[in-house]
Each structure stands twice: as C-alpha cells, then as structure tokens.
Amino acid sequence: MPPAAWQRPGLGDWDVRALVGHTSRSLSTVSSYLRTTAEHEDITTPQEYYARVTPSALGIDPAAVAERGRQAGVALGDDPAAAVDALMANALRDVQAVDDPLIEVIGGLGIRLHTYLPTRVFELAVHGLDIARAVDIPFSLPPDVLSEAAVLATRVAVTTGQGAPVLLALTGRAGLPPSFSVV
C-alpha cells in the first residue's frame, strides 16, 4: 500500500491506519483472551456476543473504542503489514495450543473459544472489506468466509429484533435506512 494511503479516511473517525489497527485487535484479543479464564459461560452463541458486547450494553464510551483503534494503529509501527502478519501467526499458534477453553472477554463475560472465534472471522471479513474500500483496491472474501459472515450478520439481526427488516431487504421488498447496522 502506498505510504500516503495510511492517512486516508478509513471508517467513521478512523483513518486507514486506525482502521487496520482496530481490525488487528481481532487477532490480538484472541491471544490475550486465551490468557484468561472465565468462571462461567455467559455467552453461548456468536450472535449473543454481538447483542451483549456493545459499547452501549457495557457502558463504554464510543470515543474510547475509536481511541483504542487509533492506538492499535500506532502500535503497528513502521511496517503495519508485517505487524499484522505477526499477530496472525501468534493467534493461530495460540489457538492451536488449546482445546476449547472458557475465556473472559470485554465486560468480564465468559465465552467458549469456539463461540468467540466466529466473531473474529466476522470482524476480519467486514473490516477487510472496509479497508479495501478505503484504499480502493479489489478484494474478494473466500466464499466460505463470506457465507459465515453473512449468516452471522443475519443471526445478529434476528437476535436484536431486526430480522424482519433484514429479510425484507435481502428479498428486495424494502430497503434499509441509511447507516443501518446489526452490530
């Protein structure tokens, strides 16, 4: 990516570097959460994760989320691509070293690793598309990743009471309002 692209608008308040930083947290949180142990399982499905682990549900200031993305972008250093590659290698190594532990995620909630990992794939898929759009490069998700992400988005919509509008939109019967999001 050209060096100047890192300062382009990324998503919302983020430039591309902050967006990539935020996205990289989908990898770093896997490794850091694997060093935790939850006392009980609070979240049993990936869609429940998205219903319960939101800034509004946890009382987190959205500005704090934006700042974490900016700080994560800075932490990627002079070679962000190599830093992301290292985070990926660490996350894969850490996942391969365990079975299915009960981990603690943001908000102190417990979730099984096998339930948490689809949320990370979802984040990487959606933000991968965001990054590609921001830097105007062609990017296609593998069909299995796209399918899993789309199914999870639909399940989140149903879980959060937005299933009917999403179904109507997907079948061409109605549009969704601007800025509509299931996450």
mmCIF file of C-alpha atoms in Angstrom:
data_model
loop_
_atom_site.group_PDB
_atom_site.id
_atom_site.type_symbol
_atom_site.label_atom_id
_atom_site.label_comp_id
_atom_site.label_asym_id
_atom_site.label_seq_id
_atom_site.Cartn_x
_atom_site.Cartn_y
_atom_site.Cartn_z
ATOM 1 C CA MET A 1 0.000 0.000 0.000
ATOM 2 C CA PRO A 2 1.379 3.456 -0.775
ATOM 3 C CA PRO A 3 2.602 5.213 2.394
ATOM 4 C CA ALA A 4 0.144 8.090 1.914
ATOM 5 C CA ALA A 5 -2.791 5.657 1.972
ATOM 6 C CA TRP A 6 -2.389 5.155 5.730
ATOM 7 C CA GLN A 7 -3.691 8.689 6.320
ATOM 8 C CA ARG A 8 -6.711 8.366 4.014
ATOM 9 C CA PRO A 9 -10.157 8.301 5.593
ATOM 10 C CA GLY A 10 -10.883 4.759 6.746
ATOM 11 C CA LEU A 11 -14.205 4.353 8.528
ATOM 12 C CA GLY A 12 -16.013 6.814 10.750
ATOM 13 C CA ASP A 13 -13.437 8.703 12.827
ATOM 14 C CA TRP A 14 -10.609 6.395 11.779
ATOM 15 C CA ASP A 15 -8.018 6.896 9.094
ATOM 16 C CA VAL A 16 -6.806 3.738 7.317
ATOM 17 C CA ARG A 17 -4.046 3.123 9.900
ATOM 18 C CA ALA A 18 -6.548 3.290 12.784
ATOM 19 C CA LEU A 19 -8.990 1.061 10.873
ATOM 20 C CA VAL A 20 -6.261 -1.519 10.296
ATOM 21 C CA GLY A 21 -5.271 -1.146 13.958
ATOM 22 C CA HIS A 22 -8.846 -1.746 15.096
ATOM 23 C CA THR A 23 -9.096 -4.712 12.748
ATOM 24 C CA SER A 24 -5.831 -6.148 14.070
ATOM 25 C CA ARG A 25 -7.402 -6.259 17.532
ATOM 26 C CA SER A 26 -9.490 -9.161 16.185
ATOM 27 C CA LEU A 27 -6.219 -11.089 16.227
ATOM 28 C CA SER A 28 -4.565 -9.698 19.344
ATOM 29 C CA THR A 29 -7.655 -10.207 21.511
ATOM 30 C CA VAL A 30 -7.645 -13.921 20.672
ATOM 31 C CA SER A 31 -4.161 -14.247 22.135
ATOM 32 C CA SER A 32 -4.823 -12.004 25.120
ATOM 33 C CA TYR A 33 -8.191 -13.586 25.981
ATOM 34 C CA LEU A 34 -6.615 -17.048 25.829
ATOM 35 C CA ARG A 35 -4.579 -15.967 28.867
ATOM 36 C CA THR A 36 -7.815 -15.533 30.848
ATOM 37 C CA THR A 37 -10.218 -17.979 32.415
ATOM 38 C CA ALA A 38 -13.876 -17.169 32.921
ATOM 39 C CA GLU A 39 -15.759 -18.510 35.909
ATOM 40 C CA HIS A 40 -18.965 -19.153 33.971
ATOM 41 C CA GLU A 41 -20.277 -19.180 30.427
ATOM 42 C CA ASP A 42 -22.342 -16.029 29.901
ATOM 43 C CA ILE A 43 -22.456 -16.057 26.101
ATOM 44 C CA THR A 44 -23.356 -19.228 24.205
ATOM 45 C CA THR A 45 -23.611 -18.078 20.571
ATOM 46 C CA PRO A 46 -21.683 -15.670 18.351
ATOM 47 C CA GLN A 47 -24.835 -13.636 17.757
ATOM 48 C CA GLU A 48 -25.366 -13.290 21.506
ATOM 49 C CA TYR A 49 -21.833 -11.904 21.718
ATOM 50 C CA TYR A 50 -22.854 -9.074 19.392
ATOM 51 C CA ALA A 51 -26.053 -8.432 21.325
ATOM 52 C CA ARG A 52 -24.240 -8.255 24.680
ATOM 53 C CA VAL A 53 -20.774 -6.928 23.911
ATOM 54 C CA THR A 54 -21.578 -3.485 22.571
ATOM 55 C CA PRO A 55 -20.403 -0.131 23.853
ATOM 56 C CA SER A 56 -23.962 0.794 24.865
ATOM 57 C CA ALA A 57 -24.631 -2.525 26.639
ATOM 58 C CA LEU A 58 -21.326 -2.318 28.535
ATOM 59 C CA GLY A 59 -21.430 1.423 29.173
ATOM 60 C CA ILE A 60 -18.307 2.056 27.086
ATOM 61 C CA ASP A 61 -17.846 5.466 25.510
ATOM 62 C CA PRO A 62 -17.674 5.031 21.700
ATOM 63 C CA ALA A 63 -14.859 7.590 21.741
ATOM 64 C CA ALA A 64 -12.836 5.112 23.822
ATOM 65 C CA VAL A 65 -13.382 2.436 21.181
ATOM 66 C CA ALA A 66 -12.232 4.863 18.488
ATOM 67 C CA GLU A 67 -9.160 5.754 20.531
ATOM 68 C CA ARG A 68 -8.262 2.078 21.038
ATOM 69 C CA GLY A 69 -8.348 1.702 17.247
ATOM 70 C CA ARG A 70 -6.065 4.700 16.810
ATOM 71 C CA GLN A 71 -3.634 3.401 19.439
ATOM 72 C CA ALA A 72 -3.652 -0.065 17.865
ATOM 73 C CA GLY A 73 -2.840 1.559 14.527
ATOM 74 C CA VAL A 74 0.120 3.410 16.027
ATOM 75 C CA ALA A 75 1.299 0.176 17.685
ATOM 76 C CA LEU A 76 1.594 -1.452 14.252
ATOM 77 C CA GLY A 77 4.769 0.575 13.806
ATOM 78 C CA ASP A 78 6.648 1.304 10.602
ATOM 79 C CA ASP A 79 5.628 -1.920 8.859
ATOM 80 C CA PRO A 80 1.927 -2.473 9.608
ATOM 81 C CA ALA A 81 1.617 -5.411 7.205
ATOM 82 C CA ALA A 82 4.418 -7.305 8.950
ATOM 83 C CA ALA A 83 2.918 -6.453 12.337
ATOM 84 C CA VAL A 84 -0.475 -7.852 11.276
ATOM 85 C CA ASP A 85 1.213 -10.968 9.892
ATOM 86 C CA ALA A 86 2.920 -11.475 13.278
ATOM 87 C CA LEU A 87 -0.394 -11.020 15.127
ATOM 88 C CA MET A 88 -1.989 -13.614 12.819
ATOM 89 C CA ALA A 89 0.827 -16.091 13.385
ATOM 90 C CA ASN A 90 0.590 -15.582 17.162
ATOM 91 C CA ALA A 91 -3.184 -16.011 17.203
ATOM 92 C CA LEU A 92 -3.017 -19.194 15.109
ATOM 93 C CA ARG A 93 -0.250 -20.624 17.298
ATOM 94 C CA ASP A 94 -2.175 -19.785 20.463
ATOM 95 C CA VAL A 95 -5.438 -21.314 19.174
ATOM 96 C CA GLN A 96 -3.661 -24.497 18.086
ATOM 97 C CA ALA A 97 -2.179 -24.880 21.573
ATOM 98 C CA VAL A 98 -5.554 -25.140 23.351
ATOM 99 C CA ASP A 99 -8.774 -27.114 23.152
ATOM 100 C CA ASP A 100 -11.902 -25.043 23.795
ATOM 101 C CA PRO A 101 -11.299 -23.006 26.947
ATOM 102 C CA LEU A 102 -13.828 -20.783 28.648
ATOM 103 C CA ILE A 103 -12.296 -17.327 28.188
ATOM 104 C CA GLU A 104 -13.179 -13.927 29.549
ATOM 105 C CA VAL A 105 -13.921 -11.185 27.029
ATOM 106 C CA ILE A 106 -14.593 -7.481 27.413
ATOM 107 C CA GLY A 107 -17.113 -6.768 30.126
ATOM 108 C CA GLY A 108 -15.886 -9.782 32.116
ATOM 109 C CA LEU A 109 -18.218 -12.098 30.232
ATOM 110 C CA GLY A 110 -17.373 -15.760 29.736
ATOM 111 C CA ILE A 111 -17.486 -17.397 26.319
ATOM 112 C CA ARG A 112 -16.073 -20.606 24.851
ATOM 113 C CA LEU A 113 -13.275 -20.160 22.336
ATOM 114 C CA HIS A 114 -15.273 -21.952 19.619
ATOM 115 C CA THR A 115 -18.048 -19.401 20.109
ATOM 116 C CA TYR A 116 -15.694 -16.406 20.150
ATOM 117 C CA LEU A 117 -13.682 -17.281 17.026
ATOM 118 C CA PRO A 118 -16.567 -16.753 14.546
ATOM 119 C CA THR A 119 -16.871 -13.193 15.860
ATOM 120 C CA ARG A 120 -13.219 -12.626 14.981
ATOM 121 C CA VAL A 121 -13.689 -14.029 11.470
ATOM 122 C CA PHE A 122 -16.706 -11.743 11.093
ATOM 123 C CA GLU A 123 -14.692 -8.695 12.200
ATOM 124 C CA LEU A 124 -11.803 -9.552 9.889
ATOM 125 C CA ALA A 125 -14.196 -10.089 6.969
ATOM 126 C CA VAL A 126 -16.204 -6.905 7.434
ATOM 127 C CA HIS A 127 -13.222 -4.698 8.195
ATOM 128 C CA GLY A 128 -11.221 -6.320 5.406
ATOM 129 C CA LEU A 129 -13.908 -5.080 3.037
ATOM 130 C CA ASP A 130 -13.846 -1.670 4.761
ATOM 131 C CA ILE A 131 -10.070 -1.405 4.308
ATOM 132 C CA ALA A 132 -10.234 -2.417 0.651
ATOM 133 C CA ARG A 133 -12.913 0.209 0.000
ATOM 134 C CA ALA A 134 -10.928 2.883 1.835
ATOM 135 C CA VAL A 135 -7.800 2.303 -0.252
ATOM 136 C CA ASP A 136 -9.729 1.485 -3.427
ATOM 137 C CA ILE A 137 -8.286 -1.959 -4.077
ATOM 138 C CA PRO A 138 -10.193 -5.014 -5.332
ATOM 139 C CA PHE A 139 -10.791 -7.562 -2.612
ATOM 140 C CA SER A 140 -12.984 -10.654 -2.502
ATOM 141 C CA LEU A 141 -13.588 -12.744 0.560
ATOM 142 C CA PRO A 142 -13.362 -16.509 0.187
ATOM 143 C CA PRO A 143 -16.916 -17.826 -0.339
ATOM 144 C CA ASP A 144 -16.928 -19.785 2.945
ATOM 145 C CA VAL A 145 -15.862 -16.697 4.924
ATOM 146 C CA LEU A 146 -18.432 -14.510 3.160
ATOM 147 C CA SER A 147 -21.136 -17.088 3.831
ATOM 148 C CA GLU A 148 -20.256 -17.408 7.524
ATOM 149 C CA ALA A 149 -20.128 -13.619 7.961
ATOM 150 C CA ALA A 150 -23.444 -13.088 6.178
ATOM 151 C CA VAL A 151 -25.143 -15.813 8.213
ATOM 152 C CA LEU A 152 -23.798 -14.361 11.455
ATOM 153 C CA ALA A 153 -24.965 -10.856 10.486
ATOM 154 C CA THR A 154 -28.435 -12.261 9.818
ATOM 155 C CA ARG A 155 -28.455 -14.122 13.137
ATOM 156 C CA VAL A 156 -27.420 -10.938 14.938
ATOM 157 C CA ALA A 157 -30.274 -9.124 13.207
ATOM 158 C CA VAL A 158 -32.765 -11.741 14.409
ATOM 159 C CA THR A 159 -31.314 -11.754 17.943
ATOM 160 C CA THR A 160 -31.534 -7.965 18.188
ATOM 161 C CA GLY A 161 -35.061 -7.728 16.778
ATOM 162 C CA GLN A 162 -34.022 -6.570 13.300
ATOM 163 C CA GLY A 163 -34.608 -9.858 11.470
ATOM 164 C CA ALA A 164 -37.754 -8.858 9.563
ATOM 165 C CA PRO A 165 -36.272 -5.659 8.055
ATOM 166 C CA VAL A 166 -33.142 -7.572 7.007
ATOM 167 C CA LEU A 167 -35.180 -10.383 5.439
ATOM 168 C CA LEU A 168 -37.339 -7.883 3.566
ATOM 169 C CA ALA A 169 -34.220 -6.081 2.308
ATOM 170 C CA LEU A 170 -32.494 -9.297 1.257
ATOM 171 C CA THR A 171 -35.545 -10.330 -0.744
ATOM 172 C CA GLY A 172 -35.944 -6.950 -2.459
ATOM 173 C CA ARG A 173 -39.151 -5.992 -0.711
ATOM 174 C CA ALA A 174 -37.811 -2.988 1.222
ATOM 175 C CA GLY A 175 -34.643 -1.046 1.699
ATOM 176 C CA LEU A 176 -32.750 -0.496 4.899
ATOM 177 C CA PRO A 177 -32.402 3.005 6.342
ATOM 178 C CA PRO A 178 -29.082 4.809 5.837
ATOM 179 C CA SER A 179 -26.459 3.768 8.399
ATOM 180 C CA PHE A 180 -28.469 0.660 9.360
ATOM 181 C CA SER A 181 -26.242 -1.837 11.146
ATOM 182 C CA VAL A 182 -26.726 -5.059 13.045
ATOM 183 C CA VAL A 183 -23.516 -4.501 15.014
#
